[in-house]
Amino acid sequence: MRDGHLGYRPELDGLRAVAVVSVFLCHLGMKPFSGGYVGVDVFFVLSGFLITQIIAADLRAGRFSLANFYERRIRRIVPALVFVCAFSTVAAVAVLLPSELKAYAASLLAAALSVSNVWFSSMTGYFDPAAATQPLLHTWSLGVEEQFYVAFPLLLSFAYRFGRKGVSLFVCGAFVISLAMSIALTPDNNRSAYFLIHTRAWELLLGSVIALGLIPAPARTWQRESASTIGLFAIAVAVICFGEKTPFPGYAALLPCLGAALIIWAGGTTIVARGLSFAPIVFVGLISYSLYLWHWPLIVFAKLLLVQPFTPTQQLTLIAVATALSILTWRFVETPFRRRAGAMSSRKAVFAGGGLSLGALAASAAMLVSVQGMPKRFPEEILSIAAGAQDASARRTDCHFDGTLAGDFDKSCVLGAPVAPATIVYGDSHGAELAVALGALAELRNESVRELTASGCPPALDFTYPGKGECPAYNAKTIEHLVALAPTTIVVAANAVAWTQEYSVDFTRGLEAALRAMSSAGHRVILFGQVPPHPNQLPVPATLARQAMLGTKPETYAFRPDMKALRTLDATLAGIATAAGATYISLLPALCNENECKAAIDGAVLYFDDNHLTVAGEKLIAAKLLAPVLWPGETAAQSIESGKPGTLP
């Protein structure tokens, strides 16, 4: 069995540079690099190739040692990881609020135990808003690699006993099984498919296939040139064309992975390889591990403090700071520990030092959790502002469907006075707090409200998207029930921003069809407008608390969403409502001026995350905008007074 030459190949460091720069620019929010997260997949293929080369060479020479292999991995991975995690922990204590610090501590423990991918798969999706405040989110990929390093050497050394056929069967079989699971699980279980080893192992095993020579290397120059050119093009297409809505990994991950494999397979004599071997590019590849470790915590902490999307100057500053820190870490942390010199010259010292340093991280994490995120760091005023995150509907667990309960009216909730509901709230998660708020307002008038809301299922007929295949049935059943009711008032709420960005035609068509069906049945239908989303997917209560620490009071804090896009969407929704015979109520006049939007009014925090209004916020807005429509006999002053925080039942 032949494997690739073990000599240094500078173009592979160049490929590392392409990978890490793609990831960094993607995370900075540079639109031409929206798919730059595929740089991680390139890293996986490279890691699989290089690790397999080393193991295979040692097995052939009869000198393979697990202890030696793991010593190398500790020297390579642990020092820089511990160093960056230590910095991140200090920054986290300074910047994060108690609940955030507890979540950070849990992720720190996961990173120390090499299970970050498992932890984040249970907590958040890679593109979910919560990910924006996780400084160690990027360590998920280290978890995948480290788990691969635990199992793969053992299995490969066992397969070697059966010769080439045994190795081929093991590597190719594992590759096919993992790829099949990735393809099968990505559409409906994207979080697990994205983070976990069983759906990512094929990417590393693809590198193994090349390293073991299971696919003969191209013999002709044109073959090598074609392979490397196609490979680089494939990576570029993925980086430029993919985005957070791309179902990933699954089939889509084949493009960057095969691209990386083709470049590696083509060897170091091609035009692409020579370009990747350009000294400055190679140097970026040499510091790529440190740069990968540093870039994400810096971005997260900068986002938390700056709030608004980065300006070009801020992006360049972050690139410069991350690069400088990476060079220093590579020179004074990575390189010394890789060399067998000084205090870390012996294997025993490496294992002891690695264990103690990771143990220190784990102990720090446990301490931060045990003290509940150190709330005493902050004055009560700051904690009170942050508590706005808890002002979501208390009835989400029993009144807010997950989309699988297909419009079951028997399981829907009636909120307010113990009388037949005069109003129905129908929508996605943006209707949940609105229903509770309207229920409270209705109770003051001896009326009630029925809640028909489902998370991630906008009120649009025949509309679906990856991961929510149950929504069409839910909406069809709900509309069927509503159409059969005696005429009443139906308030419709949806996070239209989320659905018009990628699925504009299907969503708007489905929304209009739903509104038309209800209004044609004699109902008075009111479409409640779009809630302005907070920048960078940052939760508003935590942002207000941090800004208060910096001297900005909640009532004076204002954020700058894309007002042009919001007004365009507002006009679109108004047009849909009019065409369907419904009434449209815009939220923008109540929440925004020409350029900015409010996050707090009269001491009430308006949002509990980045795009959902709190119950108090919904009550204030509903009292001002909806109450005059629902209860027209009241004066505007009476309606607004009923929505003030002090009047909550």
PDB file of N, CA and C in Angstrom, residues 38 67 79 107 161 337 361 507 532 542 592 606:
ATOM      1  N   VAL A  38     -17.339  27.199   4.995  1.00  0.00           N
ATOM      2  CA  VAL A  38     -16.873  25.924   4.423  1.00  0.00           C
ATOM      3  C   VAL A  38     -15.368  25.773   4.573  1.00  0.00           C
ATOM      4  N   ALA A  67       0.746   6.339  22.116  1.00  0.00           N
ATOM      5  CA  ALA A  67       1.269   7.346  23.044  1.00  0.00           C
ATOM      6  C   ALA A  67       1.983   8.453  22.280  1.00  0.00           C
ATOM      7  N   PRO A  79      -1.767  23.750  23.801  1.00  0.00           N
ATOM      8  CA  PRO A  79      -1.222  25.014  24.319  1.00  0.00           C
ATOM      9  C   PRO A  79      -1.958  26.254  23.822  1.00  0.00           C
ATOM     10  N   SER A 107     -19.742  26.006  27.967  1.00  0.00           N
ATOM     11  CA  SER A 107     -19.016  25.784  26.709  1.00  0.00           C
ATOM     12  C   SER A 107     -17.517  25.641  26.955  1.00  0.00           C
ATOM     13  N   ARG A 161      -4.035  -4.856   9.848  1.00  0.00           N
ATOM     14  CA  ARG A 161      -3.720  -6.278  10.002  1.00  0.00           C
ATOM     15  C   ARG A 161      -4.275  -7.109   8.849  1.00  0.00           C
ATOM     16  N   PHE A 337       6.090  24.733  22.235  1.00  0.00           N
ATOM     17  CA  PHE A 337       5.537  23.485  22.761  1.00  0.00           C
ATOM     18  C   PHE A 337       5.622  22.345  21.755  1.00  0.00           C
ATOM     19  N   LEU A 361      -8.923  24.668  33.093  1.00  0.00           N
ATOM     20  CA  LEU A 361     -10.063  25.250  32.376  1.00  0.00           C
ATOM     21  C   LEU A 361     -11.375  24.671  32.893  1.00  0.00           C
ATOM     22  N   PHE A 507     -43.663  32.926   0.500  1.00  0.00           N
ATOM     23  CA  PHE A 507     -44.241  33.446   1.739  1.00  0.00           C
ATOM     24  C   PHE A 507     -45.331  34.469   1.459  1.00  0.00           C
ATOM     25  N   PRO A 532     -39.178  45.484  14.245  1.00  0.00           N
ATOM     26  CA  PRO A 532     -37.826  45.766  13.749  1.00  0.00           C
ATOM     27  C   PRO A 532     -36.788  44.885  14.450  1.00  0.00           C
ATOM     28  N   ALA A 542     -29.740  42.110  27.234  1.00  0.00           N
ATOM     29  CA  ALA A 542     -28.313  42.079  27.554  1.00  0.00           C
ATOM     30  C   ALA A 542     -27.603  43.288  26.961  1.00  0.00           C
ATOM     31  N   CYS A 592     -40.157  53.425  15.806  1.00  0.00           N
ATOM     32  CA  CYS A 592     -39.003  53.979  15.093  1.00  0.00           C
ATOM     33  C   CYS A 592     -39.256  55.412  14.641  1.00  0.00           C
ATOM     34  N   LEU A 606     -38.494  46.406  25.644  1.00  0.00           N
ATOM     35  CA  LEU A 606     -39.453  46.016  24.608  1.00  0.00           C
ATOM     36  C   LEU A 606     -39.198  44.634  24.020  1.00  0.00           C
TER      37      LEU A 606
END
